[in-house]
Short mmCIF file of C-alpha atoms in Angstrom, two decimals:
data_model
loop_
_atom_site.label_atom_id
_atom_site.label_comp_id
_atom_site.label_asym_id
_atom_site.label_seq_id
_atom_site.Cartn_x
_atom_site.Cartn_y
_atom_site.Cartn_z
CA UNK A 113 3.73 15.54 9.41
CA UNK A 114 0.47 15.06 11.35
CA UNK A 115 -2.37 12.51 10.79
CA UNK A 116 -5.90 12.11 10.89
CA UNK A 117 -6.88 9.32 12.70
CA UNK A 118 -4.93 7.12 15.16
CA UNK A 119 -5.07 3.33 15.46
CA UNK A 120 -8.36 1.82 16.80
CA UNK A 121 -8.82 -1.13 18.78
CA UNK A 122 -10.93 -3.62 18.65
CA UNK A 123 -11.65 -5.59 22.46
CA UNK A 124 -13.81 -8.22 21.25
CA UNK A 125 -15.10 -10.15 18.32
CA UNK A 126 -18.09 -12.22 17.66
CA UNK A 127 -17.60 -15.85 17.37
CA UNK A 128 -19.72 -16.00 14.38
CA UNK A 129 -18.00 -12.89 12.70
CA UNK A 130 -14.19 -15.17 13.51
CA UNK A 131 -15.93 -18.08 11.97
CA UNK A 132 -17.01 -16.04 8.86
CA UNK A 133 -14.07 -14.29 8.51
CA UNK A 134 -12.57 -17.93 8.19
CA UNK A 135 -14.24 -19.80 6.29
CA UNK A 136 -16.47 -17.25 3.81
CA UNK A 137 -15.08 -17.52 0.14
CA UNK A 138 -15.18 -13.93 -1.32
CA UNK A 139 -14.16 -15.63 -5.05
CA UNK A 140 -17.27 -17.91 -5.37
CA UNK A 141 -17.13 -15.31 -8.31
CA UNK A 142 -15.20 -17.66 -10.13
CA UNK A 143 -17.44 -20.54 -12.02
CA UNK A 144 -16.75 -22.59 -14.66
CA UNK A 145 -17.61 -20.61 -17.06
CA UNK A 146 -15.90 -18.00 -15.97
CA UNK A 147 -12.26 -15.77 -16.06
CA UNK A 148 -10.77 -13.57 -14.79
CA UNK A 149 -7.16 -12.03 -14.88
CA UNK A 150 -4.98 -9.43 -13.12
CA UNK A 151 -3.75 -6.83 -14.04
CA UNK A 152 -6.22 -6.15 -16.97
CA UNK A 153 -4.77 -3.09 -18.53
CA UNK A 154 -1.59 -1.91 -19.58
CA UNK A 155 0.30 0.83 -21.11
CA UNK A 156 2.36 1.19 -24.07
CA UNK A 157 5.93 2.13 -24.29
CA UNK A 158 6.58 1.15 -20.56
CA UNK A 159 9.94 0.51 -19.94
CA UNK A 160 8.26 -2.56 -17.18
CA UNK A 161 7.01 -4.03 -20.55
CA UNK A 162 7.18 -7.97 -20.13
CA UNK A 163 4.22 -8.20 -18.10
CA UNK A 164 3.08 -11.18 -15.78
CA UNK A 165 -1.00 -11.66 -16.33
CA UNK A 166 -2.47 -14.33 -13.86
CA UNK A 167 -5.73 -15.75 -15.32
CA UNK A 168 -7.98 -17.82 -13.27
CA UNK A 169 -10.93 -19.99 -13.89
CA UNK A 170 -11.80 -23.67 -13.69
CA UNK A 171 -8.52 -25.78 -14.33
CA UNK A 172 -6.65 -23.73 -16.18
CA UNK A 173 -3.02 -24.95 -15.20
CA UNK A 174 -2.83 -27.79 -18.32
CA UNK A 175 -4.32 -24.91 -20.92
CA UNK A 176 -2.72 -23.06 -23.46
CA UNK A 177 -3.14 -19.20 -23.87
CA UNK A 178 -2.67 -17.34 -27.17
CA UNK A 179 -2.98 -13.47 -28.58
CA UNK A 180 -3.73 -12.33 -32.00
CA UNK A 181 -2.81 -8.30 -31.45
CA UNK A 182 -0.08 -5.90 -33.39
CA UNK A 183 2.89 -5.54 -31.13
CA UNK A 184 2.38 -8.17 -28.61
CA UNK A 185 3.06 -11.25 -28.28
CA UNK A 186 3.46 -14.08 -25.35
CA UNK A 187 6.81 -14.42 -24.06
CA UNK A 188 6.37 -17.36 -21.56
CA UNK A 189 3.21 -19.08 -19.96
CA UNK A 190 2.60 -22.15 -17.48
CA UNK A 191 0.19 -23.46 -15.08
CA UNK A 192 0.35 -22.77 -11.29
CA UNK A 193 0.68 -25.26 -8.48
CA UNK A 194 -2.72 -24.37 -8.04
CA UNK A 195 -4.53 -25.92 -11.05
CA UNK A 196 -7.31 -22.77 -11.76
CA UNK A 197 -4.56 -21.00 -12.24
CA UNK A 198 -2.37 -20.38 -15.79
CA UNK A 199 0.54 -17.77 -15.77
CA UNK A 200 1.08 -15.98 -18.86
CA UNK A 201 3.97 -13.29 -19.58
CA UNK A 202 2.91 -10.78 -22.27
CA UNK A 203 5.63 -9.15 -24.19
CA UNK A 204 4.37 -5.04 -25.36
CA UNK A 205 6.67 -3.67 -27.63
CA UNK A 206 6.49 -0.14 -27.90
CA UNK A 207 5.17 -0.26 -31.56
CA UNK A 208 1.82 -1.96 -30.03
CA UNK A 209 -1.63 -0.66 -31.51
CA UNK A 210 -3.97 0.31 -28.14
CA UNK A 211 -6.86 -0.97 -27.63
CA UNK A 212 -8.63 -4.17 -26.24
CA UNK A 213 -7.78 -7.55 -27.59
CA UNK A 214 -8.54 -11.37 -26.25
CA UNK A 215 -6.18 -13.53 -24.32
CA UNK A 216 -7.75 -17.20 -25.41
CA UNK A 217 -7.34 -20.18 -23.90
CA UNK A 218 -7.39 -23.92 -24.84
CA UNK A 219 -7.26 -26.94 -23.79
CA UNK A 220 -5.98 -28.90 -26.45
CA UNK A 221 -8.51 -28.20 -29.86
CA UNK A 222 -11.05 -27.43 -27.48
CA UNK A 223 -11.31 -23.99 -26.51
CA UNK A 224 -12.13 -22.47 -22.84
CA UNK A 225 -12.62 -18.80 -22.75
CA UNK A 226 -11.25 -15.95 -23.07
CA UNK A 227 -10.10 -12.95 -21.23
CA UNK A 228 -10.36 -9.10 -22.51
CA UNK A 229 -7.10 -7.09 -22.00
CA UNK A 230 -5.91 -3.07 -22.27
CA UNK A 231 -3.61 -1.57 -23.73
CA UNK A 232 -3.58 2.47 -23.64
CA UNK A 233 -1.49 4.88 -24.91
CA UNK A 234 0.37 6.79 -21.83
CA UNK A 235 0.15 10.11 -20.70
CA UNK A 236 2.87 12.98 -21.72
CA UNK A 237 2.35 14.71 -18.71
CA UNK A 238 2.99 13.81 -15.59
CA UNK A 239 5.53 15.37 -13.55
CA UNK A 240 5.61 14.37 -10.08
CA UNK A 241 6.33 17.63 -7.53
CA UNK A 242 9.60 17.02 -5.05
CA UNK A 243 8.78 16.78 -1.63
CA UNK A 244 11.48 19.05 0.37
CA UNK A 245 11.66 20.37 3.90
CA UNK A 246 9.07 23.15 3.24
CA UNK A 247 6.00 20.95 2.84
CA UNK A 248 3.07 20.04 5.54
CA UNK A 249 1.52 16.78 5.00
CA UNK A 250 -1.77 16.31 5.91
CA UNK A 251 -2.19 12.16 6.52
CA UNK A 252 -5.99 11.44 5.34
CA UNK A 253 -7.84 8.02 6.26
CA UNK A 254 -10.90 8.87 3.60
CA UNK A 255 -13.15 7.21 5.44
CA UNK A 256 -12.92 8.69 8.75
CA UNK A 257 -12.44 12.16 6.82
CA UNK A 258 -15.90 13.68 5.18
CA UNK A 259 -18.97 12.05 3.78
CA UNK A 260 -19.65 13.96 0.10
CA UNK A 261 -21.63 10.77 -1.36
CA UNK A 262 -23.80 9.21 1.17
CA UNK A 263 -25.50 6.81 -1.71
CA UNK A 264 -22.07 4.81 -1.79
CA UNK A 265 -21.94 4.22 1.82
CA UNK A 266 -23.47 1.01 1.17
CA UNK A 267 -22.16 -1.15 -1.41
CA UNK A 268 -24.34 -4.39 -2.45
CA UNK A 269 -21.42 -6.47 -3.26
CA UNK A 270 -19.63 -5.31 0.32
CA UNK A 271 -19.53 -7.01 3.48
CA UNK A 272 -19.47 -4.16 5.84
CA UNK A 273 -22.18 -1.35 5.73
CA UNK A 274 -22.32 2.31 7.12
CA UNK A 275 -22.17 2.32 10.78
CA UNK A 276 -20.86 5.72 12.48
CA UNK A 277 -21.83 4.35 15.91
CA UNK A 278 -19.71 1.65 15.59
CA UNK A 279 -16.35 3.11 16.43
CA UNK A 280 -14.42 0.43 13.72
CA UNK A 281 -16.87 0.47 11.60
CA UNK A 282 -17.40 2.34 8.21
CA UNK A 283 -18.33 5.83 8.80
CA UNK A 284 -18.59 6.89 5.12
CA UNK A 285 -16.25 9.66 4.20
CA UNK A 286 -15.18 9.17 0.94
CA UNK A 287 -13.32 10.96 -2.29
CA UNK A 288 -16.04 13.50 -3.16
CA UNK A 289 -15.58 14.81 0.68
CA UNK A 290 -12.28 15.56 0.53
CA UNK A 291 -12.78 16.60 -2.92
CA UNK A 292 -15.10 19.28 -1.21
CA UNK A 293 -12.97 19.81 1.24
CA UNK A 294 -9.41 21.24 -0.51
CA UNK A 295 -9.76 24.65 0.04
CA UNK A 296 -9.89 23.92 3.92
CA UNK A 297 -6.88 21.47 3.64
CA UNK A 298 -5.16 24.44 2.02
CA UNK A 299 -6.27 26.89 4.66
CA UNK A 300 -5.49 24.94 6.96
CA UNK A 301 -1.50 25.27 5.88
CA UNK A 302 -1.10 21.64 3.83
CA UNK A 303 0.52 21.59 0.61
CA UNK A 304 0.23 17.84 0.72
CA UNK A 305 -2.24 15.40 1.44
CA UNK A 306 -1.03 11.48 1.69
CA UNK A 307 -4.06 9.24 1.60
CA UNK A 308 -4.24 5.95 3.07
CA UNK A 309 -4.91 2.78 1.13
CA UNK A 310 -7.39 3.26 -1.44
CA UNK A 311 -7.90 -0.23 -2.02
CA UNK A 312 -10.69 -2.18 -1.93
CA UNK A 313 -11.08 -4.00 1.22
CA UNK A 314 -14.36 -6.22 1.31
CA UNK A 315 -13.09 -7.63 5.02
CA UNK A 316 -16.36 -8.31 7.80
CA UNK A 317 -14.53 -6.31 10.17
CA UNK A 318 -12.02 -3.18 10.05
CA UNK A 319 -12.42 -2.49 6.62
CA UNK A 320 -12.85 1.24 6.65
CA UNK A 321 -8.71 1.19 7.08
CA UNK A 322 -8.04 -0.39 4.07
CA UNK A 323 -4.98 -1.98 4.84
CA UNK A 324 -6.49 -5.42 4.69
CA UNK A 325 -6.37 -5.33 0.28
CA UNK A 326 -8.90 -8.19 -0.76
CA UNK A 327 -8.11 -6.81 -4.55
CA UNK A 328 -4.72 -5.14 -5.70
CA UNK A 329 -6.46 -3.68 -8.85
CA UNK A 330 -9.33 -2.11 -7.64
CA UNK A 331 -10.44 0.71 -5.47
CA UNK A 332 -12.95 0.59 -2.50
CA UNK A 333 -15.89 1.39 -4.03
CA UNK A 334 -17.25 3.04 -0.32
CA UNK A 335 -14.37 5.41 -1.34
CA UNK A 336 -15.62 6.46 -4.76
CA UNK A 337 -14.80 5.06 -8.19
CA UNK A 338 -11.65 4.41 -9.82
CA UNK A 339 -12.23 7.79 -12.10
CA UNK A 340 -13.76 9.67 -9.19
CA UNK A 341 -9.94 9.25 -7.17
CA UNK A 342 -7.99 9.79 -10.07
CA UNK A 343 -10.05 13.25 -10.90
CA UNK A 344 -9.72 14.24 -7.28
CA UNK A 345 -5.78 13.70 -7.44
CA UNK A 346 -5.97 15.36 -10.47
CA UNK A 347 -7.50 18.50 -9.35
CA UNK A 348 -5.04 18.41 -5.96
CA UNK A 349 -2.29 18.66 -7.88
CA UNK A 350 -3.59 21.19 -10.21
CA UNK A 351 -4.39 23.32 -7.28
CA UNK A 352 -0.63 23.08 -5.95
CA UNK A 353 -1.51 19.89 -3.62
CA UNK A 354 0.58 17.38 -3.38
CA UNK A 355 -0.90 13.72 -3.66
CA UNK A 356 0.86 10.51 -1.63
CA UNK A 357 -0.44 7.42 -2.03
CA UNK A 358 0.02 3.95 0.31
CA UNK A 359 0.63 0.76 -0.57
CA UNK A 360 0.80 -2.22 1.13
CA UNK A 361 3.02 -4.97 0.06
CA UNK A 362 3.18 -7.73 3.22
CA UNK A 363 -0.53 -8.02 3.84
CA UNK A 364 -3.64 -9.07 2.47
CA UNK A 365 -7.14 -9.60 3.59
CA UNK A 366 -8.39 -13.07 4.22
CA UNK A 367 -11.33 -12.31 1.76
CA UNK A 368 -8.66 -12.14 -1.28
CA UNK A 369 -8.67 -14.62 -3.53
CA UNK A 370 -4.66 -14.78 -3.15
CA UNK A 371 -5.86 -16.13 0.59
CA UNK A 372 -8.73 -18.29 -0.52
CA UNK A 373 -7.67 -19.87 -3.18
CA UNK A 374 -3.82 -18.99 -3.65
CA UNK A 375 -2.17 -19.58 -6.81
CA UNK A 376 0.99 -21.11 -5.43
CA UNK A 377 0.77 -22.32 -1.35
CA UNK A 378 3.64 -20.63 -0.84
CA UNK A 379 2.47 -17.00 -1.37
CA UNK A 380 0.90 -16.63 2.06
CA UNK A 381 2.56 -18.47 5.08
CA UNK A 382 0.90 -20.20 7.13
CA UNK A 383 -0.25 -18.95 10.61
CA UNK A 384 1.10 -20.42 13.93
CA UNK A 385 -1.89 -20.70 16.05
CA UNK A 386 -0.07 -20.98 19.28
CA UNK A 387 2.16 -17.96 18.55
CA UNK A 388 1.31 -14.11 19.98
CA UNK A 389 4.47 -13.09 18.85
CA UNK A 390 4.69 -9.46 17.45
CA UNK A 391 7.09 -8.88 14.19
CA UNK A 392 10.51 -7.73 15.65
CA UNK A 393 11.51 -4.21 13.10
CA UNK A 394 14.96 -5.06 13.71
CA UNK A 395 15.47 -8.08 12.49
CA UNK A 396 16.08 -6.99 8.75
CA UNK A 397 18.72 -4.04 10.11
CA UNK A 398 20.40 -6.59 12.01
CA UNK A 399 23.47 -7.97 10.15
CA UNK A 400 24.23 -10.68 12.50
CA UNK A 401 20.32 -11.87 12.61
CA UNK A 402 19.59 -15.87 12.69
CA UNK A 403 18.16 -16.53 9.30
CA UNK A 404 15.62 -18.45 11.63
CA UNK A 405 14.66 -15.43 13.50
CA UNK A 406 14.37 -13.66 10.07
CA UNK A 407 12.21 -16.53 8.66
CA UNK A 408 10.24 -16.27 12.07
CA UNK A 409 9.95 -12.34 11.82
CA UNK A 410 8.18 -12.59 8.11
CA UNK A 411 5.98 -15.11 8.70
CA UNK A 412 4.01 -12.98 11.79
CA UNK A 413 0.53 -12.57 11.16
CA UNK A 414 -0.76 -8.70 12.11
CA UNK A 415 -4.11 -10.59 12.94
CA UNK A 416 -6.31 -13.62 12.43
CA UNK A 417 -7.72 -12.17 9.14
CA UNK A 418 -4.57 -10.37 7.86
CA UNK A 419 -2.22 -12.74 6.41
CA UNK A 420 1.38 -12.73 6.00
CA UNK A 421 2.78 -12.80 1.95
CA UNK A 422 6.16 -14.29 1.31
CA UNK A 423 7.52 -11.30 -0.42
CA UNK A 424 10.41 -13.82 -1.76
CA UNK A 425 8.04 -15.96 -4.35
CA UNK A 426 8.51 -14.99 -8.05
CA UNK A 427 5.70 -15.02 -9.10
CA UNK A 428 3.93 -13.10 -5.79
CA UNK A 429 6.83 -10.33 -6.49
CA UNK A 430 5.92 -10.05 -9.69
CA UNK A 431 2.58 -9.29 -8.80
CA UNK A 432 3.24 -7.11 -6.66
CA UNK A 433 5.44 -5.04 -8.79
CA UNK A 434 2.70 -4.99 -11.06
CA UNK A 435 0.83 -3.23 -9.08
CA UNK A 436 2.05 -0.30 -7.48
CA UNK A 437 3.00 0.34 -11.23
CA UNK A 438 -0.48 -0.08 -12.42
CA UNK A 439 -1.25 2.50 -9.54
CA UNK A 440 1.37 5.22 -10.02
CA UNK A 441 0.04 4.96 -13.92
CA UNK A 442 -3.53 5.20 -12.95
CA UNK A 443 -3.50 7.80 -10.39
CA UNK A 444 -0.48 9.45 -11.24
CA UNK A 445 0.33 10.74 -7.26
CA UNK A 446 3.28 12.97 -6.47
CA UNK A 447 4.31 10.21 -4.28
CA UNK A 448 4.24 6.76 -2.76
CA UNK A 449 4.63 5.72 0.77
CA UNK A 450 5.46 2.05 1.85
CA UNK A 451 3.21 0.85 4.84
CA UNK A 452 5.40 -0.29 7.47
CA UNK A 453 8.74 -0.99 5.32
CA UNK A 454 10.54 -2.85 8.38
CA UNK A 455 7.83 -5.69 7.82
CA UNK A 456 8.98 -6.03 3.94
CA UNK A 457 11.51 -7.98 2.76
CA UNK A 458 14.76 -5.83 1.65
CA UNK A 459 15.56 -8.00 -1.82
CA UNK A 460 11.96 -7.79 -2.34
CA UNK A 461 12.30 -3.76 -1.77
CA UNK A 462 15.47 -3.30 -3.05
CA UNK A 463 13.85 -4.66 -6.74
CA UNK A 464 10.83 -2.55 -5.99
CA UNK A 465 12.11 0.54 -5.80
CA UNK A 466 14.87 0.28 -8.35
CA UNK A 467 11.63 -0.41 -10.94
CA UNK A 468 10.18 2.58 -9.14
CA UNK A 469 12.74 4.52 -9.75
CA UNK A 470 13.34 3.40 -13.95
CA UNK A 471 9.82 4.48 -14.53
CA UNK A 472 9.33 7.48 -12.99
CA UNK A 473 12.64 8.77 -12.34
CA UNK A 474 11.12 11.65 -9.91
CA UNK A 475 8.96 10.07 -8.43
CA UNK A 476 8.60 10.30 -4.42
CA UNK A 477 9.21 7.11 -3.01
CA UNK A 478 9.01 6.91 1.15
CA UNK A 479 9.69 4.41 3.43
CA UNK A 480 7.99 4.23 6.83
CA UNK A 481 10.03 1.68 9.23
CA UNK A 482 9.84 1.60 13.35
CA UNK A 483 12.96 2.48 14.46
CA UNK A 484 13.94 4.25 17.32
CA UNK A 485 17.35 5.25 16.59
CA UNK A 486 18.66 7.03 13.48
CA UNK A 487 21.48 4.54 12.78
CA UNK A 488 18.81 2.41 12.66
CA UNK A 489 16.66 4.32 10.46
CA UNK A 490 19.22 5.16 8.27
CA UNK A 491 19.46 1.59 6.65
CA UNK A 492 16.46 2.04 5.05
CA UNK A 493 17.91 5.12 3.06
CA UNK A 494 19.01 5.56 -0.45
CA UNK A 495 22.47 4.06 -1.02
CA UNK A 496 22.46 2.18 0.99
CA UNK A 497 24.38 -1.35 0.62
CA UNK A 498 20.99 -3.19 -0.31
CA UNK A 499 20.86 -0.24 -2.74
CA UNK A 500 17.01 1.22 -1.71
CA UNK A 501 15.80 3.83 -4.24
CA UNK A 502 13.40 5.18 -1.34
CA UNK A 503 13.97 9.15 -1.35
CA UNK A 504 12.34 9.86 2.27
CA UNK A 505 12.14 7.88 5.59
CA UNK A 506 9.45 8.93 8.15
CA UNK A 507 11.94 10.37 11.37
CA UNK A 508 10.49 7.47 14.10
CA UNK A 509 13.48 8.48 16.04
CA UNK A 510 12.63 12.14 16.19
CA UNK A 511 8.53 11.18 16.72
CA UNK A 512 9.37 9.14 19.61
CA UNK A 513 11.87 11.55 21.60
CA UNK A 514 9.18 14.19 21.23
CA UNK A 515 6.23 12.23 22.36
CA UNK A 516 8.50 11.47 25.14
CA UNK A 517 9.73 14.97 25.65
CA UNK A 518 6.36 16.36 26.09
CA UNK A 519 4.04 13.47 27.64
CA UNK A 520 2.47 14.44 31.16
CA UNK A 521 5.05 12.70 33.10
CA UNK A 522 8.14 14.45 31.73
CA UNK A 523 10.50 16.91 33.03
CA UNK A 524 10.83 19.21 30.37
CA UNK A 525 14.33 20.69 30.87
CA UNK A 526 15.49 16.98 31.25
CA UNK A 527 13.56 15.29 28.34
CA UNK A 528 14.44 17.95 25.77
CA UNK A 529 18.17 16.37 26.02
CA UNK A 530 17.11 12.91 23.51
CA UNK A 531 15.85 15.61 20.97
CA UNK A 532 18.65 17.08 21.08
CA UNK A 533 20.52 13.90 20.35
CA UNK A 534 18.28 12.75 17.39
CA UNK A 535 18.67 16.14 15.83
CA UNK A 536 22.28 16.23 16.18
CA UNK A 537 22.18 12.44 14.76
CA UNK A 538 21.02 13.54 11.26
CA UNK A 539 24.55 13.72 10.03
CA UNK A 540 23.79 9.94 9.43
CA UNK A 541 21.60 10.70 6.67
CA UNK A 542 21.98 12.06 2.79
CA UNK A 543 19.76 15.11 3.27
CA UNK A 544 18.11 15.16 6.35
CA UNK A 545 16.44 18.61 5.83
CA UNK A 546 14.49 17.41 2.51
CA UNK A 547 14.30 14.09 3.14
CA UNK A 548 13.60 13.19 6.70
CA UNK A 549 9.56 13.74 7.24
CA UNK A 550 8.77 14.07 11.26
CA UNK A 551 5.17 12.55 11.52
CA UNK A 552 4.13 13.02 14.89
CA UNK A 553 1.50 10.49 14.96
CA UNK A 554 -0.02 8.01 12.63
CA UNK A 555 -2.53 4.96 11.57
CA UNK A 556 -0.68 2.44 13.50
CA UNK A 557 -0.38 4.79 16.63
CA UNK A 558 -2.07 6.30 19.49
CA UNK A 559 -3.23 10.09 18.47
CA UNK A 560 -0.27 12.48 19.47
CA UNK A 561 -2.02 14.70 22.20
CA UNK A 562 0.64 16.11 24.48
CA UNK A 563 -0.24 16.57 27.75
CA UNK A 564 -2.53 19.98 27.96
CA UNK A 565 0.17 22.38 29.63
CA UNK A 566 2.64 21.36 27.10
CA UNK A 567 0.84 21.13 24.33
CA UNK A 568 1.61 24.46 22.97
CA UNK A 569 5.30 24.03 23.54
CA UNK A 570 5.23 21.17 21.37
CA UNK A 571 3.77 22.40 18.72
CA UNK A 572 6.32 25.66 18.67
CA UNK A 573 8.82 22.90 18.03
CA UNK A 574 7.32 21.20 15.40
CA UNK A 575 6.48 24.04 13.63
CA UNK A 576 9.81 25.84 14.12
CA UNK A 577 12.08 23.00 13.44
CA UNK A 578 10.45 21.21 10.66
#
């Protein structure tokens, strides 16, 4: 597995941009007069079909919601510790009429608002492809990928414009480019392509990644629209591509409105100033871990405008759920990856994939943890005791003994030995053949460029053992 784009850095910020990226409220959206809810939308004879809405608006947590539409009714509502907020659960049989109907709320006689909600009829046909040994994955980050639409380069509503000579900026590929672009990802040798986050991320800095959400339910509109992805999908996997999508489950922006104005305090911890501690990926494998180092380890922010989420609130899991479903629905993707799966929770994942796996029984589910060792690595497989229904793990054993194997310094003769050993280690997993993906570099890495002289070498391995 290869990618397009390694990590960037970024060796200095503007005072005003860290002030900014503090203190500027994204959801000033949100007046008096105004709701909104999340998700909007949902489908019919789901088997996920008691579904959490969160509505927000102007003191909400004292009203009363009702619905007035065949085949659904509310199961359970209350307000949230924060008071704009008002949970309601929304009960869809599978006799339910589609079509879009009003959630309206009260406050006593005296009525507040309303909010509009979806329900369509699902899709008969959608068959996710297996990924086995025999596919090439081609890992895509859109924006650094082809421009095809230069008039959405710069979005009104968006913090960050179009800046290729800024080298963190937003350069403006975007769906229509790679759209253009299939028959030279086929020639090329793919017969899968596993996008990045597609989400929109309206951060002031290092938003082109898109691993900084600032909205679960929408896409990044410098990307394309929501129909614009899910044609492109659509005509990958019509033309024998195979689509993986990422999600990101223990992140957010700072510019959500989770961040800014949380529902419950508890669904982002707070950050320790004084700590430049890194998340330890161990410390969920480790069956003798303090539950204070584990408390420690998932409360680590990735930066000062990329918040931790307590993956162990109800209400924030719920959510959460939510929307990875509302995503596989949408889109309808051969596969989904989970960003750095060492940094989740395992109850949180263990639900998550076993929800996964009820809906969409074939359905490619892959985990991505750092680990450097297969017995390691292993623990994130299916079966296992916390009972994961992941169906691949990325091989970070295998990706680190090779960058080792063939980096400048190396004797070859002697560094080919750890391969060796991490091949021969792959008894430890179900099906290491079709399920183990080798992806020699990444997002969160430094671009895998062996040294010159052994750079062909390298790739003879790659390419004959995977």
């Amino acid at each position: 597995m290869t990618s397009e784009l390694g990590k960037i850095k970024v060796n200095s910020i503007v005072f005003l941009v860290l002030l900014l990226a503090i203190s500027g409220p994204s959801w000033s959206q949100f007046s008096a007069n105004k709701m909104a809810c999340w998700p909007q939308e949902w489908w019919i004879g789901m088997k996920y079909n008691k579904v959490q809405v969160l509505i927000k608006g102007n003191n909400l947590s004292t009203a009363r919601a009702a619905v007035s539409h065949s085949g659904v009714s509310i199961n359970d509502q209350y307000g949230a510790k924060n008071k704009d907020y008002l949970f309601v659960e929304l009960d869809i049989t599978k006799n339910a009429s589609a079509g879009m109907f009003a959630i309206r709320i009260t406050r006593g006689n005296t009525p507040v608002g309303t909010v509009n909600f979806t329900l369509r009829n699902r899709t008969n046909n959608y068959f996710p492809s297996p990924l086995t040994g025999a596919d090439a994955i081609y890992q895509i980050v859109p924006d650094r990928f082809a421009n095809g639409n230069p008039d959405n380069d710069n979005i009104i509503d968006l913090f960050e414009k179009a800046d290729r000579s800024n080298p963190s900026g937003v350069h403006g590929g975007d769906i229509q480019g790679l759209s253009n672009a299939m028959n030279y990802i086929k020639d090329l040798g793919f017969n899968t392509v596993e996008f990045t986050p597609l989400y929109e991320s309206n951060q002031l800095i290092l938003s082109y990644d898109k691993f900084a959400p600032t909205s679960h339910f929408n896409v990044d509109k410098r990307i394309g629209s929501l129909n614009d992805i899910k044609n492109t999908i659509q005509q990958f996997r019509n033309n024998q591509l195979k689509v993986i999508i990422t999600q990101v489950f223990h992140k957010a922006g700072n510019q959500h409105v989770i961040f800014q104005s949380p529902p419950d305090p508890d669904w982002v911890f707070k950050r320790d100033l004084l700590s430049l501690e890194k998340p330890n990926p161990l410390v969920y494998v480790d069956p003798y871990a303090a539950q204070e180092d584990i408390d420690r380890h998932s409360k680590i922010w990735e930066s000062f405008d990329r918040p931790a989420l307590n993956l162990q609130n109800k209400e924030l899991k719920k959510y959460l759920v939510q929307h990875v479903l509302w995503w596989v629905e949408t889109f309808q993707p051969d596969g989904v990856k989970i960003d750095q799966t060492h940094l989740c929770h395992p109850e949180f994942l263990a639900q998550l994939t076993q929800v996964l796996r009820d809906e969409y029984p074939n359905l490619n589910i892959l985990a991505a943890p750092e680990a450097k060792d297969a017995g390691l690595n292993a623990y994130w497989q299916h079966d296992h005791k916390n009972k994961f229904q992941f169906t691949h793990l990325t091989d970070g054993p295998l990706k680190e003994a090779v960058n080792d194997a063939f980096a400048a310094y190396s004797d070859t003769h002697e560094a080919l030995f750890p391969i060796y050993q991490t091949l021969a280690s792959d008894h430890i997993y179900n099906d290491a053949i079709n399920q183990i993906i080798l992806n020699g570099d990444n997002h969160h890495s430094t671009d895998f460029l062996p040294w010159q002289k052994k750079i062909w070498p390298c790739l003879n391995f790659i390419w004959a053992s995977c």
